[in-house]
Every structure is written in structure tokens, then in C-alpha cells.
Coordinates of N, CA and C and ligand atoms in Angstrom, one line a residue:
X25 N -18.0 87.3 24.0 CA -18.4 87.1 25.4 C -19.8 86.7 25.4
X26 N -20.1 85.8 26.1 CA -21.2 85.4 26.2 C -22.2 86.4 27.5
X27 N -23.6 86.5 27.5 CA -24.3 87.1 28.5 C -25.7 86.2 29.0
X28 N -25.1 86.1 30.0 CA -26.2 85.6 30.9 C -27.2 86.5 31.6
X29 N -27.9 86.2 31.8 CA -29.3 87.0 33.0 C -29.0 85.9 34.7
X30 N -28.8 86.7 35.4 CA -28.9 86.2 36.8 C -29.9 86.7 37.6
X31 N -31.0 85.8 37.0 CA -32.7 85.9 37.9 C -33.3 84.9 37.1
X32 N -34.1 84.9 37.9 CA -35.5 83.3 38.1 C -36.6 84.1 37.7
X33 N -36.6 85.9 37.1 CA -38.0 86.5 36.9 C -38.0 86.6 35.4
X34 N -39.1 85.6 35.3 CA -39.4 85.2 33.6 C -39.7 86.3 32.8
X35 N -40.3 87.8 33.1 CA -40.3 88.9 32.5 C -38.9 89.3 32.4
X36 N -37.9 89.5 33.3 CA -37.0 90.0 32.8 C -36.0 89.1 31.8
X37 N -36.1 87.3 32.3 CA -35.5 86.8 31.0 C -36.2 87.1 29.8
X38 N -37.3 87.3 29.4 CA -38.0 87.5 27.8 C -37.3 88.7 27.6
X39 N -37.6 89.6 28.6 CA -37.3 91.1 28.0 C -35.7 91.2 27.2
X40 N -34.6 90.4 27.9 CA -33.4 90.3 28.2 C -32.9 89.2 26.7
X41 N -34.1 88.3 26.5 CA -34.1 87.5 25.2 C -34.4 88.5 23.9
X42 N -35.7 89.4 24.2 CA -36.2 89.8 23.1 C -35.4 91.1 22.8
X43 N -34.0 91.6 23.2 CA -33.2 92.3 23.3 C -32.2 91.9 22.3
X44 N -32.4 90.5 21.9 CA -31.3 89.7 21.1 C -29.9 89.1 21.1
X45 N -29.7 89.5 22.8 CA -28.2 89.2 22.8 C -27.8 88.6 24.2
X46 N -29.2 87.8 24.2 CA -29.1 86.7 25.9 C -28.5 85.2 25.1
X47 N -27.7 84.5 26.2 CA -26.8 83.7 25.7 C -27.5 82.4 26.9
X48 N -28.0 82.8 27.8 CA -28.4 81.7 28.8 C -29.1 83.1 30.1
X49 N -28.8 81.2 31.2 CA -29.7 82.1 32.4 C -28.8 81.8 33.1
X50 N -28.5 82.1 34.8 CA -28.1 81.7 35.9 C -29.4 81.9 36.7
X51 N -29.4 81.0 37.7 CA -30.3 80.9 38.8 C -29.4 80.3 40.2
X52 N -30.2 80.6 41.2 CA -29.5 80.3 42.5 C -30.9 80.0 43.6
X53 N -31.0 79.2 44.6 CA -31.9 78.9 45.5 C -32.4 80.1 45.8
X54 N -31.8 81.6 46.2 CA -31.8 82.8 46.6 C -33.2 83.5 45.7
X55 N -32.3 83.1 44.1 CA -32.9 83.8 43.0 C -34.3 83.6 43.1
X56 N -34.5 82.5 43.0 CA -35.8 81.0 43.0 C -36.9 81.8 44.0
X57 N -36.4 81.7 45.5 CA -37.0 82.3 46.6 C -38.0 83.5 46.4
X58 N -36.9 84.4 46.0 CA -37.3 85.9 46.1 C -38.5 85.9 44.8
X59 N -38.2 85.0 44.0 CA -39.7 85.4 42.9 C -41.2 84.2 43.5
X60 N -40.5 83.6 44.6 CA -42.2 82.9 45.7 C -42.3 81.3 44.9
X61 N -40.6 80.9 44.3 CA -41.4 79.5 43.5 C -40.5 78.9 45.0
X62 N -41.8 78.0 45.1 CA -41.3 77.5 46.5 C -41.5 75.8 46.0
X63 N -41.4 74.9 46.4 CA -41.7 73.0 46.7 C -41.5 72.9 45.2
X64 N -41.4 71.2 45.6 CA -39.8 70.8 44.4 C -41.0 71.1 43.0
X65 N -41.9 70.5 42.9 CA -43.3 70.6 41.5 C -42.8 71.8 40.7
X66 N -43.0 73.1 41.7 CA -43.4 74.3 41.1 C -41.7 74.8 40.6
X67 N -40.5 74.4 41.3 CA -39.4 74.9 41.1 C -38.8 74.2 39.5
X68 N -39.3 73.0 39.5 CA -39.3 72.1 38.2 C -40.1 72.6 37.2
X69 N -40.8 72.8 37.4 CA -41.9 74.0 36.2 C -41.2 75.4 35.9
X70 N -40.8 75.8 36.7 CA -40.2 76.7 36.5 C -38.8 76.8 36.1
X71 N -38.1 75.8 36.0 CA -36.9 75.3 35.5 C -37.1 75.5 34.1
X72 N -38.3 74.8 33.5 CA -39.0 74.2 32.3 C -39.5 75.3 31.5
X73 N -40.1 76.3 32.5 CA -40.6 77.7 31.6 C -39.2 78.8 31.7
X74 N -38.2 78.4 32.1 CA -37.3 79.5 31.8 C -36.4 78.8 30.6
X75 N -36.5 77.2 30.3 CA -35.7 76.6 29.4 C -36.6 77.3 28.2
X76 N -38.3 77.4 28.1 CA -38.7 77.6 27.0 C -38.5 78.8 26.6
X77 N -37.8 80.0 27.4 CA -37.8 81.2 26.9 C -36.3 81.4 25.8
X78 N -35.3 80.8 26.8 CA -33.8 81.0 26.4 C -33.5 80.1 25.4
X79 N -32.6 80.6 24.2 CA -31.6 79.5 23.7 C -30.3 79.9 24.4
X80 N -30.2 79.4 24.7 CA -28.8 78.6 25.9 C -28.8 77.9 27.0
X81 N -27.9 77.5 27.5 CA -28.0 77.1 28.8 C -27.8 77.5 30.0
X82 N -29.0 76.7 30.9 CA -29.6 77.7 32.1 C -29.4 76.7 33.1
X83 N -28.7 77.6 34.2 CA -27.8 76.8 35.6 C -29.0 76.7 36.5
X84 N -28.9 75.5 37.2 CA -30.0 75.3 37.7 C -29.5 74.7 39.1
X85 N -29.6 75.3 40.1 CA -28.3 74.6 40.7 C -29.3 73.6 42.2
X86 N -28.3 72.5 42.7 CA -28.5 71.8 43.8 C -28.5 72.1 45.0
X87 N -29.4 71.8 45.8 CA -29.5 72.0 47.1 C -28.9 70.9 47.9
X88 N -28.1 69.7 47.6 CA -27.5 68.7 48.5 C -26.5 69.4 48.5
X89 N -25.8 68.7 49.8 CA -24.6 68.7 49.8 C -23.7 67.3 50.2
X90 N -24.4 66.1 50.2 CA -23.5 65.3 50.1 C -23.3 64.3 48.9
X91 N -22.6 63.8 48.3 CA -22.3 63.3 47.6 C -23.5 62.4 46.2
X92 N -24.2 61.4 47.3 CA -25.1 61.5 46.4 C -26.3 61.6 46.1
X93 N -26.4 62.6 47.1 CA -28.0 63.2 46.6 C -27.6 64.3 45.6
X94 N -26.2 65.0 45.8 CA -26.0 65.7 44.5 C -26.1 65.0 43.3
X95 N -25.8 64.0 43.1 CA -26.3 62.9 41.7 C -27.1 62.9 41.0
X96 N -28.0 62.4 42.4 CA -29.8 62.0 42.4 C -30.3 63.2 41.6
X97 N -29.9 64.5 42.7 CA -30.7 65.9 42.4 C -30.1 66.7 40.5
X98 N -28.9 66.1 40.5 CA -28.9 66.8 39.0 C -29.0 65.9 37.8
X99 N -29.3 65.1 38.2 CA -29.6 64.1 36.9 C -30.9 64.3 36.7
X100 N -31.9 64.2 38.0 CA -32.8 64.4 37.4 C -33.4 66.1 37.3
X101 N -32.2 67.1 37.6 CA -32.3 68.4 36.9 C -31.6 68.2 35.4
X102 N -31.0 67.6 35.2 CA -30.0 67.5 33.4 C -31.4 66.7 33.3
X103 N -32.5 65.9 33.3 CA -33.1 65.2 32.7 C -34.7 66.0 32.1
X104 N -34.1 67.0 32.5 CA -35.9 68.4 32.8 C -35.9 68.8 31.4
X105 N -34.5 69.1 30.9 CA -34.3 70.1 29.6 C -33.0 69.8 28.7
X106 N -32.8 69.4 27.8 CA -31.3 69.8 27.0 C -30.6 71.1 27.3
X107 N -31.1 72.4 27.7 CA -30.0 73.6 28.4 C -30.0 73.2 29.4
X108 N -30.2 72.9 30.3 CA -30.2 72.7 32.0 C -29.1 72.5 31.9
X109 N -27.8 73.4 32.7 CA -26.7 72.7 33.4 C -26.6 72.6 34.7
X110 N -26.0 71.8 35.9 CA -26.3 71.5 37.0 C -25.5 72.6 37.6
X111 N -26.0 73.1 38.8 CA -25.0 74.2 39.3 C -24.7 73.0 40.7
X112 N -23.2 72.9 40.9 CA -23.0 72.4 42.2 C -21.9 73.3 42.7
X113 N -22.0 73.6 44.5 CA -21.5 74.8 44.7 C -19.6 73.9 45.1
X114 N -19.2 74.4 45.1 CA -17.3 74.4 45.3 C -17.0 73.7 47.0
X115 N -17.6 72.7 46.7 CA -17.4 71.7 48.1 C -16.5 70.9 47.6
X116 N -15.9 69.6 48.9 CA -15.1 68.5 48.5 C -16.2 67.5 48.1
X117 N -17.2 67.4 48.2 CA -18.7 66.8 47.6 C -18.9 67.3 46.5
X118 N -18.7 68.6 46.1 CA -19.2 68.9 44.8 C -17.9 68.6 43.7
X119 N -17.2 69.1 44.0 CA -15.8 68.6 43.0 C -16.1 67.0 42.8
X120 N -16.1 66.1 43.8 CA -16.3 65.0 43.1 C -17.7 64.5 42.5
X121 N -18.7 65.0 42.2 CA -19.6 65.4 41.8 C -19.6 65.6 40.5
X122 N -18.8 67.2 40.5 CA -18.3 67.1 38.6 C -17.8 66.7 38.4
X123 N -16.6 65.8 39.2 CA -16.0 64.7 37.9 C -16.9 63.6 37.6
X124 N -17.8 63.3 38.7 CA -18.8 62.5 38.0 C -19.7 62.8 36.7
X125 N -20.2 64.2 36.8 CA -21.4 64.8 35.5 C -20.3 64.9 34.8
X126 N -19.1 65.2 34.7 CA -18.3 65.3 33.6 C -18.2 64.5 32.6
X127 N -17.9 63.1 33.6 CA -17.5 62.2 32.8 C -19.1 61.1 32.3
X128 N -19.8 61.9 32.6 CA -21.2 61.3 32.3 C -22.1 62.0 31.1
X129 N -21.4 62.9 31.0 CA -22.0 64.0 29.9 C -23.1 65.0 29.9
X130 N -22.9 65.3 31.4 CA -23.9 66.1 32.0 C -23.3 67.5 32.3
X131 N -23.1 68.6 32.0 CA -22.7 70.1 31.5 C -23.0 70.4 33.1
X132 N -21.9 71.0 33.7 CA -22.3 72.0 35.5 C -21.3 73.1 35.6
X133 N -22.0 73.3 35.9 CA -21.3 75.2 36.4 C -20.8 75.1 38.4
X134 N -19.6 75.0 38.5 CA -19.2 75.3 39.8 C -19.3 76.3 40.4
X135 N -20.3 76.7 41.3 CA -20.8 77.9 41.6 C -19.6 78.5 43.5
X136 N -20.0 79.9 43.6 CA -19.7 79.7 45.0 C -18.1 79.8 45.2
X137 N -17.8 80.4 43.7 CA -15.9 80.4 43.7 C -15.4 81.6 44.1
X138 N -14.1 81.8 45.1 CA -13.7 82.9 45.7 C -12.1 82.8 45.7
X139 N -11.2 82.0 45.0 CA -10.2 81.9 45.0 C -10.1 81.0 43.7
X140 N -8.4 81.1 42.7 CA -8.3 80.5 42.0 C -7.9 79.0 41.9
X141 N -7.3 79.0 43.4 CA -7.2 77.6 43.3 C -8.5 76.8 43.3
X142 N -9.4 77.6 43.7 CA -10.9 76.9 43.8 C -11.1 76.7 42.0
X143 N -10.8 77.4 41.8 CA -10.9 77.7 40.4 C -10.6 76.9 39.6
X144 N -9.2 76.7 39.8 CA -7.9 75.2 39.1 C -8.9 73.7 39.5
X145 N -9.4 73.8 40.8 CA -10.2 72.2 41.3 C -10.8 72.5 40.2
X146 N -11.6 73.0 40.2 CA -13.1 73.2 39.1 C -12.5 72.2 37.5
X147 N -11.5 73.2 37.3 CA -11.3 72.7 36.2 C -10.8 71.6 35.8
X148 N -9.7 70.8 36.9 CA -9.5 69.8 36.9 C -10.5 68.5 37.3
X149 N -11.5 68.9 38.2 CA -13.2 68.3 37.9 C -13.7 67.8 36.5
X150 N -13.3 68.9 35.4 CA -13.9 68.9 34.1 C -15.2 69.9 34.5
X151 N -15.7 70.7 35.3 CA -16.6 71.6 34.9 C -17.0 72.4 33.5
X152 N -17.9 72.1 33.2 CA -18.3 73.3 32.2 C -17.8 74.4 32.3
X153 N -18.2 75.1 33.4 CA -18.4 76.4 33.8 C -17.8 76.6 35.3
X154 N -17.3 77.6 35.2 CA -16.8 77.9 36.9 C -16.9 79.4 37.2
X155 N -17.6 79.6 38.4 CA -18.6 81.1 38.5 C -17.9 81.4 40.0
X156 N -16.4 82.7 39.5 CA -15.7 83.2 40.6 C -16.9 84.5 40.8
X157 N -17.6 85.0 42.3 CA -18.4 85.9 42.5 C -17.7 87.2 43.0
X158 N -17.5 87.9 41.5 CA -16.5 89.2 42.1 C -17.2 90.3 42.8
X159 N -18.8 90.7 42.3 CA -19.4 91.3 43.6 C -19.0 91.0 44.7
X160 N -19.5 89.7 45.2 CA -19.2 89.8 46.5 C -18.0 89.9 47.1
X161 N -16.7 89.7 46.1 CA -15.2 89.6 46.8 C -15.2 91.2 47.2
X162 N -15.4 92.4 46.0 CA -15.2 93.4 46.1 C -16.3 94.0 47.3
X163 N -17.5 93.2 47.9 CA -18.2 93.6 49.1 C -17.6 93.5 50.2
X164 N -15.8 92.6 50.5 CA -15.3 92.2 51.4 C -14.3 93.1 51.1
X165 N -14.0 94.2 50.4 CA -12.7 95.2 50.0 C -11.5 94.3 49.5
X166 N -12.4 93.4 48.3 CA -11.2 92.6 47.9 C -11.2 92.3 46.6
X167 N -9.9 92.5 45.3 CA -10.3 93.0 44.3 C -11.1 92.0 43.1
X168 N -12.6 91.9 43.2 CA -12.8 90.6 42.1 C -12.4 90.5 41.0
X169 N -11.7 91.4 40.3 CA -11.3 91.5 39.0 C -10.3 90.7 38.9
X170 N -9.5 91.1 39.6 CA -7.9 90.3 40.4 C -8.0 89.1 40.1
X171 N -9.0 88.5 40.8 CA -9.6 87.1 40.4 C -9.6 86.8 39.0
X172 N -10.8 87.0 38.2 CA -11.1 86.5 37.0 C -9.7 86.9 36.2
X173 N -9.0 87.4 36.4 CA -7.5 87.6 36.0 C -6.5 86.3 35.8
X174 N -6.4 86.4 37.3 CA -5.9 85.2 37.9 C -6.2 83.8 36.9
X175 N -7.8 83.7 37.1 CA -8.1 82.6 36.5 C -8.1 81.8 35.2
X176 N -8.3 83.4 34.1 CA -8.1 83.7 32.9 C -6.0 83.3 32.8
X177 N -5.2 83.6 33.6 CA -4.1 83.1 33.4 C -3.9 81.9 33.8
X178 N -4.0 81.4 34.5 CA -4.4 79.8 35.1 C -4.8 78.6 34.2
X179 N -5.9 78.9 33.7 CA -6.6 78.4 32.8 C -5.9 78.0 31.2
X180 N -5.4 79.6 31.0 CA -4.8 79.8 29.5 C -3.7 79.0 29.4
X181 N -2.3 79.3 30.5 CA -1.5 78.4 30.8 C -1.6 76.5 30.3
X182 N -2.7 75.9 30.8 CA -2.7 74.8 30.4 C -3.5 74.5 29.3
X183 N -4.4 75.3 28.8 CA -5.7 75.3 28.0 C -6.6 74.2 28.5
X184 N -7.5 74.7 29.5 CA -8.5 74.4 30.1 C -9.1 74.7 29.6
X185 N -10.3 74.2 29.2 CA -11.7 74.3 28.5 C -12.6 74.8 29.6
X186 N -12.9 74.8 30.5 CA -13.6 75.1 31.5 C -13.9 76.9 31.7
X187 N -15.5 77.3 31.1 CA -15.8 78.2 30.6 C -15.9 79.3 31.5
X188 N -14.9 80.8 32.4 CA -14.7 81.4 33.5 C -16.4 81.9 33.0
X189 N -17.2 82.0 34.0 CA -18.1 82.5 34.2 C -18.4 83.4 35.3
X190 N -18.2 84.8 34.8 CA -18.2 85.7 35.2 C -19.1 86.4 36.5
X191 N -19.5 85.9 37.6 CA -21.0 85.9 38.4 C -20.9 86.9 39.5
X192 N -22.1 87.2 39.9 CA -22.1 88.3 40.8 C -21.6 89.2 40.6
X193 N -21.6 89.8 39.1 CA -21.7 91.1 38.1 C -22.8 92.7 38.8
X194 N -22.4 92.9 39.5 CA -23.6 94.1 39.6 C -23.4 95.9 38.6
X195 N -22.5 95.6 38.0 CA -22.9 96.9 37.3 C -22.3 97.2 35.9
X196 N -21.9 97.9 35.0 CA -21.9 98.2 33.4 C -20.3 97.9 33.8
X197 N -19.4 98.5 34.6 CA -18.3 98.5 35.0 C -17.5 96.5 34.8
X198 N -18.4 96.3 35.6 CA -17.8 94.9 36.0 C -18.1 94.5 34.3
X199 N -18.9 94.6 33.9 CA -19.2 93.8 32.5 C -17.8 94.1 31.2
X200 N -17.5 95.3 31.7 CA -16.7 95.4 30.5 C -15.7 95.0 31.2
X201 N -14.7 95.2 32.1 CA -13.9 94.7 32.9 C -13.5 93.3 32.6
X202 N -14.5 92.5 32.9 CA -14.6 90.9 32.6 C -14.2 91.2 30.8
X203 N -15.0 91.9 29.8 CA -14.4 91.5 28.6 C -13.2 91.8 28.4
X204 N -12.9 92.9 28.7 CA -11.1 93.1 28.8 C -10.2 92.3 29.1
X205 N -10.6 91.7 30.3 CA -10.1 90.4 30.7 C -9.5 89.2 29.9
X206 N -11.3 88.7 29.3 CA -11.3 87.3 28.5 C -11.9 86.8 29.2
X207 N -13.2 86.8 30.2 CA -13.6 85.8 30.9 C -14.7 85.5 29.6
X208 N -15.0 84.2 29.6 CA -15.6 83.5 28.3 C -17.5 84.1 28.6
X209 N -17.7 84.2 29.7 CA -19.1 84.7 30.2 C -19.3 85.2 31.3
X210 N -20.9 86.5 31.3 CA -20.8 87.2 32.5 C -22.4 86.7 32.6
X211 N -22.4 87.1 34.1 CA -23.9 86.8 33.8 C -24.3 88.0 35.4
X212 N -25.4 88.7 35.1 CA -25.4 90.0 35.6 C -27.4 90.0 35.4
X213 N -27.4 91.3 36.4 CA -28.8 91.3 36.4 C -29.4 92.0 35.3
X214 N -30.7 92.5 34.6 CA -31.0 93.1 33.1 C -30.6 94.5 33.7
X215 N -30.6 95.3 34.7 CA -30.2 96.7 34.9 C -28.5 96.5 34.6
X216 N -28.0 95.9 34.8 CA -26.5 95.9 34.3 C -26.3 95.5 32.7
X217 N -27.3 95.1 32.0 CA -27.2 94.8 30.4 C -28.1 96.1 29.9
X218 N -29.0 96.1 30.5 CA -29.7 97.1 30.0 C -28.6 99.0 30.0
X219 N -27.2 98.5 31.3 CA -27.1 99.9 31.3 C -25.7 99.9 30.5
X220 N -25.4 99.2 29.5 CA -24.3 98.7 28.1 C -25.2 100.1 27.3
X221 N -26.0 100.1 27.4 CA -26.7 101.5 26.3 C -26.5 102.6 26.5
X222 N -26.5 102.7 27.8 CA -26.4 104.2 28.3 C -25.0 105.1 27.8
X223 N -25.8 105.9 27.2 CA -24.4 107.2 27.0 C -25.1 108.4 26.9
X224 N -25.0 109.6 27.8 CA -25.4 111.0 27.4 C -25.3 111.3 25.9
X225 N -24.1 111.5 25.5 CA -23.9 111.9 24.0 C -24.9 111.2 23.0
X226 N -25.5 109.9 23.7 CA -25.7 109.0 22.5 C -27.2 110.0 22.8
X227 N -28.1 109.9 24.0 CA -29.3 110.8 23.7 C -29.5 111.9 23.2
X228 N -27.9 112.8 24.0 CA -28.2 114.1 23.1 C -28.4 114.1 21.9
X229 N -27.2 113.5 21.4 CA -27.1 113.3 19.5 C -28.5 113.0 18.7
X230 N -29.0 112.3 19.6 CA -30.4 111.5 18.7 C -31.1 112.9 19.0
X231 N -31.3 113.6 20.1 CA -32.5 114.1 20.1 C -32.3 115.7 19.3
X232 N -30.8 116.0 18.9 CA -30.5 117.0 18.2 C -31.1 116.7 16.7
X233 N -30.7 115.5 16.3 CA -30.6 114.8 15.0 C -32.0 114.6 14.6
X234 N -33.0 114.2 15.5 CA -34.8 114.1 15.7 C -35.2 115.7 14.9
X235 N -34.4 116.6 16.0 CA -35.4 118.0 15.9 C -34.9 118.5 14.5
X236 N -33.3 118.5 13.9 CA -32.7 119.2 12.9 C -33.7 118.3 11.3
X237 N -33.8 117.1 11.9 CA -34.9 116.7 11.2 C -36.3 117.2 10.7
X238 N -36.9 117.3 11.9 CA -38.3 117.8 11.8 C -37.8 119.4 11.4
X239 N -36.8 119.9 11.4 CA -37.1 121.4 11.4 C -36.6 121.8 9.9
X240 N -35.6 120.7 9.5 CA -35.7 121.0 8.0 C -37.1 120.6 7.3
X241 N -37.7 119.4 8.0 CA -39.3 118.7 6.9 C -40.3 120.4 7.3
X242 N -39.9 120.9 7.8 CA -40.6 122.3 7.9 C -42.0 121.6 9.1
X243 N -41.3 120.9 10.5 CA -42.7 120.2 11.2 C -42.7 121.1 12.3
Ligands
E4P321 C1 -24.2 83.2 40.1 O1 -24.5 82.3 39.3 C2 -25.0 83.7 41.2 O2 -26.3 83.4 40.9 C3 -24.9 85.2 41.3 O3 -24.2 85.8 40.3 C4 -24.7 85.7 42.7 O4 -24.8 87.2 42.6 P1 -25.0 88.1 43.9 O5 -23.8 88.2 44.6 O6 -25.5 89.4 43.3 O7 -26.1 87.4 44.7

């Protein structure tokens, strides 16, 4: 299973890199916002300083929504970096969009998915990647897992290459969940990778194992 970071804050992708087991980034206009990169210059630089941190590839997604300014806008986001994949969100503009980067050889992630048939378009687009958001389904009392299920059968059924990408992950739960599954990637914030570590037993043990130490070295 692959792991992504879903944030635009360059400390937490290093931290999340120098951890050893980051696979890419996700970003979203939202993401972008909340860390103050604002006008197109500074959001491009910052495209550029998150490619230099990561090996993998890092969604970078579009703000059009018609046809071809989404073009315009991800070509010259696929032209920023070799990881840069184009995020276009699950429109009848964006579907035809990725069959365009598809068949152009430009890597996109269909962002914005809430249903499997949304799911099936994606794939039949040729998407790279397709990012069902089970946070938020499960914020509407509706089951996201259900979903990436769904889509994981869907998918398998015809052997679709189109990589389920697991999004709007908020906690340790959802991460393993998705692996159980088979969704090919999750991509979650560092408090949800960071809390893969967490086990009581695992501190107690260490801190018994510390002192039985020091108390045999006679410290
Ligand atoms: C996916 O790529 C999105 O950036 C993200 O996962 C959305 O998550 P949220 O529902 O926590 O905003």
C-alpha cells in the first residue's frame, strides 16, 4: 500500500519523508489556502518545493472547470515537475479531460469521488488515480469503506489499472481498513501516519525493558 501526505505544509511532508515510508503528496486548493500560498507565481513554487522534498508523485490539482482551460492549466502543471500529477475533480469536463491527459501521457488523479459509478467513469477516462473521499461520506452517516470496497470489486472484475486512492482518511482506523480492503493508496494527514505507531504495550514494554536494563548494568 502506498502512503501519501494530504497537506501543502512542507514541514510536515519532510517530517512524513524523513520517516521513510512517504510514497507521494496530495494537495487540494483548500490545502494550498490554509498554509497562505496564494497567486498563481507563489503556488507554482510551491508545487516545485514540495516536488523537491518527495520521491513520488504529487497531485496538484486544477482550478478550471471547463474543458479547456483544464488542459491549458495541467499541462502546464505536468510541465513544473516529472512527479506532478494533474488532479481534475469528477466533472463531465473533467472525465473528458482525462481521457485527454491520458492519452497524452500526462498521469491525473480524479479527485472529488463519492460513488462507484463515478469511480467506473474515472477509470474508463484512463485515470491514474481515482480519490473516492470516505471521510466525508462517513460525515454524511454514510459508509466510506462500503465504497472503496465497491470500487476495489469493480475495478478487479475488469482489471483496471486505475490506482483506488484512498482520500479523506482522517484516522489510524480508516488506514488499515483501506489495507484490508486493497485500495492501492491512502493518503491521510501525518497525525493519522504518525498514529500507525501508537500501542500502549509497545511503550510499556520499552520502558520496562529500559529500566530492567539499567537495573541489571547496576545504574
Ligand atoms: C484528497 O486528495 C483530498 O485532498 C483530501 O483527502 C480531502 O480530505 P478532507 O475531507 O479531510 O478535506
Amino acid at each position: 500500500m502506498k502512503f501519501f501526505i494530504d497537506t501543502a505544509n512542507l514541514q510536515q511532508i519532510k517530517e512524513a519523508q524523513d520517516l521513510g515510508v512517504l510514497d507521494g503528496v496530495t494537495t487540494n486548493p483548500s490545502l494550498m489556502a490554509k498554509e497562505g500560498i496564494t497567486g498563481e507565481q507563489n503556488v507554482i513554487d510551491h508545487y516545485k518545493a514540495i516536488c523537491d522534498i518527495v520521491d513520488g508523485d504529487v497531485s496538484a490539482e486544477v482550478i478550471s472547470t471547463d474543458f479547456d482551460n483544464i488542459i491549458k492549466e495541467g499541462e502546464a502543471l505536468a510541465k513544473l515537475h516529472d512527479r506532478i500529477v494533474v488532479k481534475v475533480p469528477m466533472i463531465k469536463e473533467g472525465v473528458k479531460a482525462i481521457k485527454y491527459f491520458s492519452s497524452n501521457g500526462i498521469k491525473t488523479n480524479c479527485t472529488l469521488v463519492f460513488s462507484s459509478g463515478q469511480a467506473l467513469l474515472a477509470a474508463k477516462a484512463g485515470a491514474t488515480y481515482v480519490s473516492p473521499f470516505l471521510g466525508r461520506l462517513d460525515d454524511i452517516s454514510t459508509d466510506g469503506l462500503a465504497l472503496i470496497e465497491d470500487i476495489r470489486l469493480i475495478y478487479d472484475n475488469y482489471g483496471y489499472e486505475t490506482q483506488i486512492l484512498a482520500a479523506s482518511i482522517r484516522h489510524v482506523m480508516h488506514i488499515v481498513e483501506c489495507a484490508k480492503i486493497g485500495a492501492d493508496v491512502m493518503t491521510g494527514p501525518l497525525s493519522a501516519i504518525l498514529g500507525l505507531l501508537k500501542h500502549p504495550l509497545t511503550d510499556n514494554g520499552l520502558a520496562q525493558f529500559l529500566a530492567d536494563h539499567a537495573k541489571a548494568a547496576g545504574k
